[in-house]
């Protein structure tokens, strides 16, 4: 499954559209997500942003050995994009062969 988190853009063909972080996280928890593409600004920052999904994945990788999907960022918010990409870098460092997964 490919998941597309966005509040405005058209959903690419073959992707499952979600509008809020908790919807994306619920799908990630199924273990069936192969790829996820995240927007940051979803129209209500108090409800959450795409960065919240990055933080959830990062926490799950570090604490539970979660196997993350391929993660893309399609946000036009350049500072938020940088923050999200830094989180994705952490996810990549801690997944796939890290000492946390070998114990």
Short mmCIF file of C-alpha atoms in Angstrom, two decimals:
data_model
loop_
_atom_site.label_atom_id
_atom_site.label_comp_id
_atom_site.label_asym_id
_atom_site.label_seq_id
_atom_site.Cartn_x
_atom_site.Cartn_y
_atom_site.Cartn_z
CA UNK A 1 0.00 0.00 0.00
CA UNK A 2 1.14 3.54 -0.79
CA UNK A 3 -0.16 6.28 1.51
CA UNK A 4 -0.46 9.94 0.54
CA UNK A 5 -0.92 12.44 3.41
CA UNK A 6 -2.19 15.77 2.09
CA UNK A 7 -5.05 18.20 2.56
CA UNK A 8 -5.13 19.82 -0.89
CA UNK A 9 -3.16 18.15 -3.68
CA UNK A 10 -4.67 15.58 -5.99
CA UNK A 11 -3.90 12.02 -4.92
CA UNK A 12 -1.59 10.22 -7.35
CA UNK A 13 -3.04 7.15 -8.99
CA UNK A 14 -2.46 3.99 -6.97
CA UNK A 15 -2.10 5.81 -3.64
CA UNK A 16 -4.41 5.76 -0.60
CA UNK A 17 -5.29 9.29 0.49
CA UNK A 18 -5.35 10.36 4.14
CA UNK A 19 -5.85 13.84 5.55
CA UNK A 20 -4.56 13.61 9.14
CA UNK A 21 -1.54 12.13 10.91
CA UNK A 22 -3.59 9.65 12.95
CA UNK A 23 -5.03 8.19 9.73
CA UNK A 24 -1.53 7.70 8.33
CA UNK A 25 -0.31 6.18 11.61
CA UNK A 26 -3.26 3.79 11.74
CA UNK A 27 -2.32 2.50 8.28
CA UNK A 28 1.36 2.28 9.23
CA UNK A 29 0.39 0.14 12.22
CA UNK A 30 -1.10 -2.46 9.86
CA UNK A 31 2.39 -3.23 8.53
CA UNK A 32 1.07 -3.06 4.96
CA UNK A 33 2.44 0.37 3.98
CA UNK A 34 5.32 0.08 1.51
CA UNK A 35 5.67 3.78 0.80
CA UNK A 36 4.37 7.00 2.34
CA UNK A 37 4.46 10.53 0.97
CA UNK A 38 3.97 13.36 3.45
CA UNK A 39 2.87 16.97 3.28
CA UNK A 40 3.68 19.06 6.35
CA UNK A 41 0.93 21.69 6.48
CA UNK A 42 -2.46 20.00 6.67
CA UNK A 43 -4.67 23.00 7.36
CA UNK A 44 -4.79 22.72 11.16
CA UNK A 45 -1.40 22.50 12.88
CA UNK A 46 -3.09 21.87 16.23
CA UNK A 47 -4.59 18.70 14.74
CA UNK A 48 -1.17 17.68 13.47
CA UNK A 49 1.33 17.86 10.63
CA UNK A 50 3.27 15.47 8.47
CA UNK A 51 6.18 15.88 10.89
CA UNK A 52 4.10 14.12 13.54
CA UNK A 53 4.10 11.03 11.32
CA UNK A 54 7.89 11.23 10.94
CA UNK A 55 8.25 11.48 14.73
CA UNK A 56 5.95 8.47 15.22
CA UNK A 57 7.92 6.36 12.74
CA UNK A 58 11.22 7.43 14.33
CA UNK A 59 10.01 6.49 17.81
CA UNK A 60 8.69 3.12 16.61
CA UNK A 61 11.94 2.30 14.81
CA UNK A 62 14.04 3.14 17.86
CA UNK A 63 11.85 1.63 20.58
CA UNK A 64 10.06 -1.25 18.82
CA UNK A 65 12.22 -2.25 15.86
CA UNK A 66 9.53 -1.03 13.43
CA UNK A 67 10.43 -1.66 9.80
CA UNK A 68 9.68 1.70 8.14
CA UNK A 69 8.34 2.09 4.62
CA UNK A 70 10.00 4.27 2.00
CA UNK A 71 9.29 7.85 3.12
CA UNK A 72 8.92 10.84 0.81
CA UNK A 73 8.22 14.48 1.60
CA UNK A 74 6.19 16.53 -0.88
CA UNK A 75 5.70 19.63 1.29
CA UNK A 76 6.23 23.08 -0.23
CA UNK A 77 7.15 24.42 3.25
CA UNK A 78 10.95 24.47 2.91
CA UNK A 79 11.84 24.77 6.61
CA UNK A 80 9.38 22.02 7.53
CA UNK A 81 10.74 19.87 4.69
CA UNK A 82 14.26 20.19 6.12
CA UNK A 83 13.04 19.21 9.59
CA UNK A 84 11.16 16.21 8.19
CA UNK A 85 14.13 15.10 6.10
CA UNK A 86 16.38 15.28 9.18
CA UNK A 87 13.92 12.98 10.97
CA UNK A 88 13.94 10.61 8.00
CA UNK A 89 17.75 10.59 8.20
CA UNK A 90 17.48 9.48 11.83
CA UNK A 91 15.01 6.77 10.85
CA UNK A 92 17.41 5.49 8.19
CA UNK A 93 20.30 5.45 10.68
CA UNK A 94 18.36 3.45 13.26
CA UNK A 95 16.68 0.97 10.92
CA UNK A 96 18.15 -1.84 8.81
CA UNK A 97 21.05 -3.44 10.57
CA UNK A 98 21.42 -1.06 13.48
CA UNK A 99 22.52 -2.57 16.82
CA UNK A 100 18.95 -2.06 18.05
CA UNK A 101 17.75 -4.64 15.54
CA UNK A 102 20.46 -7.19 16.20
CA UNK A 103 19.67 -7.73 19.87
#
